mmCIF file of C-alpha atoms and ligand atoms in Angstrom:
data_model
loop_
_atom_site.group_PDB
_atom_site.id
_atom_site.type_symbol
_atom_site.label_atom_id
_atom_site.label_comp_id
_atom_site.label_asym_id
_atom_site.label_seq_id
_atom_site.Cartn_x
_atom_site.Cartn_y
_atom_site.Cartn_z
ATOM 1 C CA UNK A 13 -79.511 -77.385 86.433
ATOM 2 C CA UNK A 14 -76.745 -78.662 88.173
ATOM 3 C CA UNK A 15 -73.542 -76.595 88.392
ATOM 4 C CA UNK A 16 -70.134 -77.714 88.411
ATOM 5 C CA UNK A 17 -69.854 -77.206 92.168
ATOM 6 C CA UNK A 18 -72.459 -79.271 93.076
ATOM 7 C CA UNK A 19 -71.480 -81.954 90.180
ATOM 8 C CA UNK A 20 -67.815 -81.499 92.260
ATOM 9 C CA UNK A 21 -69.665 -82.433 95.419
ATOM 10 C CA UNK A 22 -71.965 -85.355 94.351
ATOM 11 C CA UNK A 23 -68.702 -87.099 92.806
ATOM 12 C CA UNK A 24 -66.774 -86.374 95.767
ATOM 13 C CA UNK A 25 -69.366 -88.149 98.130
ATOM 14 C CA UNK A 26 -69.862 -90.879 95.486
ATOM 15 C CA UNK A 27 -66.012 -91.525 95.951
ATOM 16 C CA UNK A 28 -65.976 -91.110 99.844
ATOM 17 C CA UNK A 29 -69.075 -93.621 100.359
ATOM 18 C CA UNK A 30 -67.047 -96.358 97.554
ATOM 19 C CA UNK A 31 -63.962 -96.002 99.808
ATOM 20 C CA UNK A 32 -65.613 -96.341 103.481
ATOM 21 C CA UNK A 33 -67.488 -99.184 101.391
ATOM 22 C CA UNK A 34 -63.957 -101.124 100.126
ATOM 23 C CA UNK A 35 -62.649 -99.919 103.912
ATOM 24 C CA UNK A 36 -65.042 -101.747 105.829
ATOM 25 C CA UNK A 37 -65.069 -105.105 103.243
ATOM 26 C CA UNK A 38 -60.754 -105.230 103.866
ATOM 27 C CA UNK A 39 -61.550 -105.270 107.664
ATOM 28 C CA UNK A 40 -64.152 -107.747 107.692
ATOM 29 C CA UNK A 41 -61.749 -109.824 105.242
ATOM 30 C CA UNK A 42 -58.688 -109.138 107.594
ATOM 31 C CA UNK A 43 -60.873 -109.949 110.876
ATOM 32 C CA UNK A 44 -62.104 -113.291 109.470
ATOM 33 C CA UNK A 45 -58.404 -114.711 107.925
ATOM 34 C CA UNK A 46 -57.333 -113.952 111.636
ATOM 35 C CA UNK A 47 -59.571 -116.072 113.156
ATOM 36 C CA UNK A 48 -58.799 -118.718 110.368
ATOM 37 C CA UNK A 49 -55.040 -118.388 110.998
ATOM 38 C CA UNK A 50 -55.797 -118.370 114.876
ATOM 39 C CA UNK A 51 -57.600 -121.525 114.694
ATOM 40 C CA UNK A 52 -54.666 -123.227 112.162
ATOM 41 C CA UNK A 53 -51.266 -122.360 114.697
ATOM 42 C CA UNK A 54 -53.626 -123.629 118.127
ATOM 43 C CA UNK A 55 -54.037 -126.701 116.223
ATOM 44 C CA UNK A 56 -50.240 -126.588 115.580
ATOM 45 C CA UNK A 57 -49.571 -125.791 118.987
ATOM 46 C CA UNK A 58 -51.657 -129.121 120.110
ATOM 47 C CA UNK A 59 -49.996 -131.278 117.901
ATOM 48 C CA UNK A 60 -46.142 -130.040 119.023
ATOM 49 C CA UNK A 61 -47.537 -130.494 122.682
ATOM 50 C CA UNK A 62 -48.138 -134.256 121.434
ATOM 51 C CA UNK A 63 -44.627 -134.540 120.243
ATOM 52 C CA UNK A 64 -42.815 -132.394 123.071
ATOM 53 C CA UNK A 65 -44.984 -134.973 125.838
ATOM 54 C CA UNK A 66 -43.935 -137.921 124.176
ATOM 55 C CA UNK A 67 -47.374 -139.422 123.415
ATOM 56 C CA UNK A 68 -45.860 -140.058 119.858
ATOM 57 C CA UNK A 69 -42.675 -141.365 120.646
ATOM 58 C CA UNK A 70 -39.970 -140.424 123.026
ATOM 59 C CA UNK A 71 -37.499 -137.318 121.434
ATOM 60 C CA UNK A 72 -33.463 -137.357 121.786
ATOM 61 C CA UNK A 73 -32.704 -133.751 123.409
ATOM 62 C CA UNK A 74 -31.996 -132.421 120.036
ATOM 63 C CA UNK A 75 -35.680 -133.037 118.452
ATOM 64 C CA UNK A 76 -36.751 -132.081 121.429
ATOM 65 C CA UNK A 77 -35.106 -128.932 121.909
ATOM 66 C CA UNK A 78 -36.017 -127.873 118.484
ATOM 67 C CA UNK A 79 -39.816 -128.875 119.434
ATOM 68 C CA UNK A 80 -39.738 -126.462 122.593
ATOM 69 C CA UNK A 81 -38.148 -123.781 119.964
ATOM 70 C CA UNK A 82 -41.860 -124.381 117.273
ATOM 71 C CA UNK A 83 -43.710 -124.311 120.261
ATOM 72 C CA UNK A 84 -42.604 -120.829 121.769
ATOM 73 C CA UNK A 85 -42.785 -119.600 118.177
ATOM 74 C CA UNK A 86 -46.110 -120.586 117.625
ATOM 75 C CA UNK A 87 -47.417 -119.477 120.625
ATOM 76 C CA UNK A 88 -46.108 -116.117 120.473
ATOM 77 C CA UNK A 89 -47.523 -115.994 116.540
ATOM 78 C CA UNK A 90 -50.894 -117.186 118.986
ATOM 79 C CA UNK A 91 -51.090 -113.923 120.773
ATOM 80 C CA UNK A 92 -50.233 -111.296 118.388
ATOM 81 C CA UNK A 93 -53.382 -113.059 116.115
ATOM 82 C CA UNK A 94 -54.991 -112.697 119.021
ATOM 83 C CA UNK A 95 -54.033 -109.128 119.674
ATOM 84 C CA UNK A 96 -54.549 -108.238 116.271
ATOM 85 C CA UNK A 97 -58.518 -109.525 116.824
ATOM 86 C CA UNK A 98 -59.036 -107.275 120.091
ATOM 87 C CA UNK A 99 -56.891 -104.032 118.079
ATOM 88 C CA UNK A 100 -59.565 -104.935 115.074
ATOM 89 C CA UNK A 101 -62.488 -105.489 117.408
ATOM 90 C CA UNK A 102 -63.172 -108.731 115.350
ATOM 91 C CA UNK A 103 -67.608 -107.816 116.871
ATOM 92 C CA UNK A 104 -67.472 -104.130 115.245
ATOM 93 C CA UNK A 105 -66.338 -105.424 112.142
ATOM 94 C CA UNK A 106 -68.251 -108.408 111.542
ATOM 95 C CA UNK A 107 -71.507 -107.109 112.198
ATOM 96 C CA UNK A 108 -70.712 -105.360 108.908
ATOM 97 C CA UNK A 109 -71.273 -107.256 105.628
ATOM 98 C CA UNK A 110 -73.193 -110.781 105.506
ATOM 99 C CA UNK A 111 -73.055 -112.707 102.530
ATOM 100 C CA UNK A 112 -75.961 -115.180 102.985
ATOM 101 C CA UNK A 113 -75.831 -118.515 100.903
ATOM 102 C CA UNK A 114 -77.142 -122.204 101.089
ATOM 103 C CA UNK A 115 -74.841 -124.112 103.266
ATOM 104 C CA UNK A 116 -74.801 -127.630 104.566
ATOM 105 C CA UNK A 117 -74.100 -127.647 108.222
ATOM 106 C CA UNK A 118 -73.075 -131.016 108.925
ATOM 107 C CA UNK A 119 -70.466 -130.784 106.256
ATOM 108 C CA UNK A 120 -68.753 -127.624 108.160
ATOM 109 C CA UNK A 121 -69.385 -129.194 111.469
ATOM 110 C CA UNK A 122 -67.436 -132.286 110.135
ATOM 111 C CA UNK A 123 -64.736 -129.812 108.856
ATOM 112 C CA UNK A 124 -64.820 -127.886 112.359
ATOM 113 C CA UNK A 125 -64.633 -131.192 114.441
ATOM 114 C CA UNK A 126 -61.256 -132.742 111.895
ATOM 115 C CA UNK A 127 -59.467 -128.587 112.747
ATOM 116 C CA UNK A 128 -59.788 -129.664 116.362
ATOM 117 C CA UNK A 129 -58.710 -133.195 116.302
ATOM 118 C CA UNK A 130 -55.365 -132.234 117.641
ATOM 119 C CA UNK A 131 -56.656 -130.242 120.163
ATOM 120 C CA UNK A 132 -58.528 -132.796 121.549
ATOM 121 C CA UNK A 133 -56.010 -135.589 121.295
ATOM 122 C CA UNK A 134 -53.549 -133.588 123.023
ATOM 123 C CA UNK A 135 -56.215 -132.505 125.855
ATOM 124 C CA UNK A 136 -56.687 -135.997 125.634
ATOM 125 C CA UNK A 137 -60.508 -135.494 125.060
ATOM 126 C CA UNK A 138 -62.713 -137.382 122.459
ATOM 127 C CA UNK A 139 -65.069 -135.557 120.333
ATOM 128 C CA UNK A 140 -68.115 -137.137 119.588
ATOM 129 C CA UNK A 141 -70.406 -136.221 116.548
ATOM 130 C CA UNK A 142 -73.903 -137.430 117.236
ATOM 131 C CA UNK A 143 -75.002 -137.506 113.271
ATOM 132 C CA UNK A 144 -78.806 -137.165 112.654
ATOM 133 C CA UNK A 145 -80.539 -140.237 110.718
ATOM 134 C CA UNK A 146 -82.422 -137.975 108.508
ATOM 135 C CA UNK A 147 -81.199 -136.094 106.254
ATOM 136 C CA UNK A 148 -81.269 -132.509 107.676
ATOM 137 C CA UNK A 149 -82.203 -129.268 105.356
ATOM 138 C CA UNK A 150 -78.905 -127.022 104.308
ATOM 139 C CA UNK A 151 -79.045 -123.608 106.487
ATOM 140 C CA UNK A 152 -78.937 -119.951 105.393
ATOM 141 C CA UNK A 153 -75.546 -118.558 106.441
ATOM 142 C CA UNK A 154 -72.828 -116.298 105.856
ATOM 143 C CA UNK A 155 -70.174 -119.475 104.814
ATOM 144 C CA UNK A 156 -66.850 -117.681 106.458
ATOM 145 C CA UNK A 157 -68.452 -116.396 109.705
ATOM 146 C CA UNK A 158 -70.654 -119.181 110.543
ATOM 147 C CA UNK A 159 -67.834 -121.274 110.958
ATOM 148 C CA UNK A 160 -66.551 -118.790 113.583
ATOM 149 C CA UNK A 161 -69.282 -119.841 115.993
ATOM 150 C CA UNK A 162 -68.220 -123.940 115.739
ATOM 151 C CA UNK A 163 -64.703 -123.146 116.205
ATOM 152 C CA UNK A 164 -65.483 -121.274 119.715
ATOM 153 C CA UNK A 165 -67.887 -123.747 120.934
ATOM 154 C CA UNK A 166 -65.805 -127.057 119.961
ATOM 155 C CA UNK A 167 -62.516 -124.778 120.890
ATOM 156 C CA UNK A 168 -64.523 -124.020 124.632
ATOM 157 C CA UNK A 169 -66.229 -127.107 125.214
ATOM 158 C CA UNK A 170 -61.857 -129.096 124.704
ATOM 159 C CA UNK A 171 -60.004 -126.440 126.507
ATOM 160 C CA UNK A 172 -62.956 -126.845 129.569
ATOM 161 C CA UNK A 173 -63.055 -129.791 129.887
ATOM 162 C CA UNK A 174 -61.209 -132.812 132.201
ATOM 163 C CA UNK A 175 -58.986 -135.210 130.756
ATOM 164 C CA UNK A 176 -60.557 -138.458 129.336
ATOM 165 C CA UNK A 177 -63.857 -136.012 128.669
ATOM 166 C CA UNK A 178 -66.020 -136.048 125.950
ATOM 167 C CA UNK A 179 -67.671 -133.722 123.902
ATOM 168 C CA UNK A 180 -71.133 -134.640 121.959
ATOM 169 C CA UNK A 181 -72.035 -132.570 118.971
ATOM 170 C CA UNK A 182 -76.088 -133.207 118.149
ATOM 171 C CA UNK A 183 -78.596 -131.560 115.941
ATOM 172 C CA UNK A 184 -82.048 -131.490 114.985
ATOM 173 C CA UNK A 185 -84.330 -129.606 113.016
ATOM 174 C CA UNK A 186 -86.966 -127.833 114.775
ATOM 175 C CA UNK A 187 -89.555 -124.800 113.684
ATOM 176 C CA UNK A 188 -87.737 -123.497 110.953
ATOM 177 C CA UNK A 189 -84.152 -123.946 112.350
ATOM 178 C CA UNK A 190 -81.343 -126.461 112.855
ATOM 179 C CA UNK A 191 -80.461 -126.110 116.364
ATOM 180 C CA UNK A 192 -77.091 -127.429 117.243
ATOM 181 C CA UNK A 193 -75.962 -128.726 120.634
ATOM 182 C CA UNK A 194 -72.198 -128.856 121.603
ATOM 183 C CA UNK A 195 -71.879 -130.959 125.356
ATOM 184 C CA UNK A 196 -69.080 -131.110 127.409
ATOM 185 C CA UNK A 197 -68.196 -132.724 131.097
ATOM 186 C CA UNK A 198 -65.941 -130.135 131.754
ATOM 187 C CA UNK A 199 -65.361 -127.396 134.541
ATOM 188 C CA UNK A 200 -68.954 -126.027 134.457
ATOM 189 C CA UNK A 201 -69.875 -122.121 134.334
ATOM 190 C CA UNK A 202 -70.070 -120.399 137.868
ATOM 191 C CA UNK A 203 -73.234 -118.411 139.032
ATOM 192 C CA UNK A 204 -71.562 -115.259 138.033
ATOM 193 C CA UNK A 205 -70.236 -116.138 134.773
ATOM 194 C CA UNK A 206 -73.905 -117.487 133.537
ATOM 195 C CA UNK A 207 -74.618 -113.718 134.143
ATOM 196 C CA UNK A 208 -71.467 -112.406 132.362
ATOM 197 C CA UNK A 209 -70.219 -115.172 129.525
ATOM 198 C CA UNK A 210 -71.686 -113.368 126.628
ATOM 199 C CA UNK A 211 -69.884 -110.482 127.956
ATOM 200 C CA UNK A 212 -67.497 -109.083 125.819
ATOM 201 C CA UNK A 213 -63.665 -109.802 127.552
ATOM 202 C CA UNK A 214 -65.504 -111.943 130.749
ATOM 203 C CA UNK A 215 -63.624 -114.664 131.908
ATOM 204 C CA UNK A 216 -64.428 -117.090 134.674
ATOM 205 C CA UNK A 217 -62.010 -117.367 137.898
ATOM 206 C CA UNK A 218 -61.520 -121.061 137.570
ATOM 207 C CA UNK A 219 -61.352 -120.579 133.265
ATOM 208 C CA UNK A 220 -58.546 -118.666 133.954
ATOM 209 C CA UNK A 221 -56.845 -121.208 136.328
ATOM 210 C CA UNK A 222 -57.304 -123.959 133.858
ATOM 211 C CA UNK A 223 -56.563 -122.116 130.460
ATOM 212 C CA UNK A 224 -54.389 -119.312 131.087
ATOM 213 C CA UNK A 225 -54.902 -118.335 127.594
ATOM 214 C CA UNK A 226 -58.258 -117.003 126.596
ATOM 215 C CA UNK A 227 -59.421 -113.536 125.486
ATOM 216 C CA UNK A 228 -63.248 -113.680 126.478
ATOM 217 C CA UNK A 229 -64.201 -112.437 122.681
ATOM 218 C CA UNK A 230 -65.223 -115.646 121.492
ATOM 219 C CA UNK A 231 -69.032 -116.560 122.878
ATOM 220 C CA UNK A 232 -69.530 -112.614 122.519
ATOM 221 C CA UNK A 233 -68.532 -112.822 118.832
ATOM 222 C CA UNK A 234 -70.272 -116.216 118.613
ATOM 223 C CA UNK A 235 -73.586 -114.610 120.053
ATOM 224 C CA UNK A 236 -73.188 -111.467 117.568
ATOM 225 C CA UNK A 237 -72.958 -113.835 114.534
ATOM 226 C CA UNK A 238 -75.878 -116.019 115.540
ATOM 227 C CA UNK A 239 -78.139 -113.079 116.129
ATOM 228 C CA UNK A 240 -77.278 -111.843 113.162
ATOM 229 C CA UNK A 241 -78.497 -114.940 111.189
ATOM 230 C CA UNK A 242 -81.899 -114.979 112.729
ATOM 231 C CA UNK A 243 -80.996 -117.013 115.404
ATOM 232 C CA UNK A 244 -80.615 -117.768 118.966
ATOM 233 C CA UNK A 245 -77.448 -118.817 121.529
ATOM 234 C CA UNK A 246 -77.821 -120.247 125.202
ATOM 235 C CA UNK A 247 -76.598 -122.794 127.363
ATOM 236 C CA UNK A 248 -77.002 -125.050 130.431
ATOM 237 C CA UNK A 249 -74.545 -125.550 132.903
ATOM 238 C CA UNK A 250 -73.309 -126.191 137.004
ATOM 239 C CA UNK A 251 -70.178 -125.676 138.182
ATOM 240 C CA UNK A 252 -68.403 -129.337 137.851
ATOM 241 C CA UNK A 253 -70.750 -130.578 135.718
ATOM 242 C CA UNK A 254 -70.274 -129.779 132.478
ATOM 243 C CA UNK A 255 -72.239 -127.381 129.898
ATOM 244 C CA UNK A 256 -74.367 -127.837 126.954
ATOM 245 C CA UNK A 257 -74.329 -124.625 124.370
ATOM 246 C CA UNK A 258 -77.452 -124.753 122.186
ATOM 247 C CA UNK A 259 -78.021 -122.422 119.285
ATOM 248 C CA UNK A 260 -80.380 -122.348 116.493
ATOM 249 C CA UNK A 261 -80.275 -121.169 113.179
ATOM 250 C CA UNK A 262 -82.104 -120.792 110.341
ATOM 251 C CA UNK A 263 -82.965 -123.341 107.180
ATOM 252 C CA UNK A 264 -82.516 -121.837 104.126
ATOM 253 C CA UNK A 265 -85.698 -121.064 102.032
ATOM 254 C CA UNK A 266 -84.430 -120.802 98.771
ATOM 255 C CA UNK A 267 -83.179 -116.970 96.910
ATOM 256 C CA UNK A 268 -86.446 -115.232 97.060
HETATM 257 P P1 ADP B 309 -62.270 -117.509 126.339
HETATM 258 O O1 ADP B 309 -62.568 -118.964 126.186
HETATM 259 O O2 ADP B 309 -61.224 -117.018 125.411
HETATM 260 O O3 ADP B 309 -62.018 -117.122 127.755
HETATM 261 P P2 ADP B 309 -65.034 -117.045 125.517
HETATM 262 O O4 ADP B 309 -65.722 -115.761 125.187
HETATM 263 O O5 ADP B 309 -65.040 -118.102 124.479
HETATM 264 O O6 ADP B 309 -63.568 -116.651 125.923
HETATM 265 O O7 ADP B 309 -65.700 -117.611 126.830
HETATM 266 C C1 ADP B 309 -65.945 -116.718 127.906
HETATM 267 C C2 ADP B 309 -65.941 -117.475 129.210
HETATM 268 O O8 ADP B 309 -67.075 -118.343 129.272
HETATM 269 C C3 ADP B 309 -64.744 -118.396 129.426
HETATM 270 O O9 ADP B 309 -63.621 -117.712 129.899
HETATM 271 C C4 ADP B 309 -65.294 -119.369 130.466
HETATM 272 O O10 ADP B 309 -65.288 -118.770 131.746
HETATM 273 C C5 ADP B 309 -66.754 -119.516 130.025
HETATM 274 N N1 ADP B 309 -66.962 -120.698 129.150
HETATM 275 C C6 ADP B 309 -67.182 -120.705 127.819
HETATM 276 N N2 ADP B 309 -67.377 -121.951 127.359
HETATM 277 C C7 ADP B 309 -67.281 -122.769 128.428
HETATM 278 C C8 ADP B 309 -67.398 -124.186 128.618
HETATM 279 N N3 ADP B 309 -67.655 -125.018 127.612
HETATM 280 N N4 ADP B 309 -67.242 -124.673 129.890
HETATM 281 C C9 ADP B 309 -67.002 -123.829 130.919
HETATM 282 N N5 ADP B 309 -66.876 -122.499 130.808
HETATM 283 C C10 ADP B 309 -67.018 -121.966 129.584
#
């Protein structure tokens, strides 16, 4: 027979594991909509660039003015998103909870490419979607994190690369898995960052003279997410001539 005490304790650690349960499903929901809202005020930021460099139009000081104001604002807004990711440890969290459903991939790389259209206008850089002939199976993925992994590759492969580059997005299905290529003719990755990029917080020397802004969480998170599916991340690259970032992941099979 159970006595009360024990009936005290049983309900007590029923309660505690419920909260730590709810606890860790807020984070994961807070570290995702940060991302989201990260990738929404950088493709503000591109498109006020557009406006403040005249390629739509020349300003009178006034517009302008106010312009400069939006862009300040939104960049600040920028970092403490971005703070609030590092303070939240956006890899702890997400490694968490996976909600695994049937997804078509080319539909959420179309949706990834039309977020960054601004971006690469105003990096002046033309992203092109290489779309397979055949139709390509749907993939098994978690719906709100996969998308994390397109927005830092396409988000990488603009800020990297020269003006008047171009970025080629191909898949193809192969064993089991859609692998996904994202190209670029950009900068290149140095002999010490192919040792370091998955690195949480590692940045390249001439990265960081290109694109001042950066945090060096996004191919680690990227990485974490695809391994977490089943799949696999890697890349080729030489410094000055460009990088190609493959990664596979899995078709779905159907709810077993
Ligand atoms: P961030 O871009 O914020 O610095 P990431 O984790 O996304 O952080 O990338 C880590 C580093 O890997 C970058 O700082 C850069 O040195 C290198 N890198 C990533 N993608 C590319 C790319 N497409 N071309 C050149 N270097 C890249």
């Amino acid at each position: 027979m159970e006595t009360d005490k024990q009936a005290d304790i049983k309900t007590l650690q029923e309660e505690n594991e419920k909260l730590i349960k709810r606890q860790s499903i807020k984070a994961d929901l807070m570290s995702v909509g940060a991302h989201q809202i990260r990738t929404s005020l950088s493709a503000i930021k591109w498109i006020i660039k557009m406006f403040i460099d005249g390629d739509l139009g020349k300003l009178t000081a006034e517009q302008e003015n106010l312009m400069r104001k939006a862009y300040e604002d939104n960049d600040r807004a920028i970092g403490i998103v971005t703070e609030l990711l590092q303070a939240n440890k956006i890899d702890d969290v997400i490694e968490k909870k996976y909600s695994f459903s049937e997804v078509n991939i080319i539909e959420l790389i179309e949706s990834s490419i039309f977020d960054f259209s601004g971006e690469a206008f105003a990096h002046k850089v033309e992203i092109i979607f290489l779309k397979p002939e055949m139709k390509l199976p749907t993939i098994n993925a978690d719906k709100d994190k996969f998308p994390i992994v397109l927005q830092n590759l396409f988000e990488n492969a603009i800020k990297y690369s020269n003006q008047y580059g171009k970025v080629f997005i191909a898949l193809r299905e192969k064993d089991g898995f859609v692998e996904v290529s994202v190209k670029d003719m950009g900068i290149g990755i140095s002999e010490k960052g192919k040792k370091n990029i998955f690195e949480k917080f590692y940045r390249d020397t001439t990265a960081k003279e290109k694109e001042s802004a950066g945090s060096g969480i996004g191919l680690f998170t990227a990485k974490k997410i695809i391994e977490d599916h089943g799949g696999k991340i890697w890349f080729e690259s030489g410094k000055g001539e460009g990088t190609t970032f493959f990664f596979t992941i899995p078709i779905y099979k159907g709810s077993e």
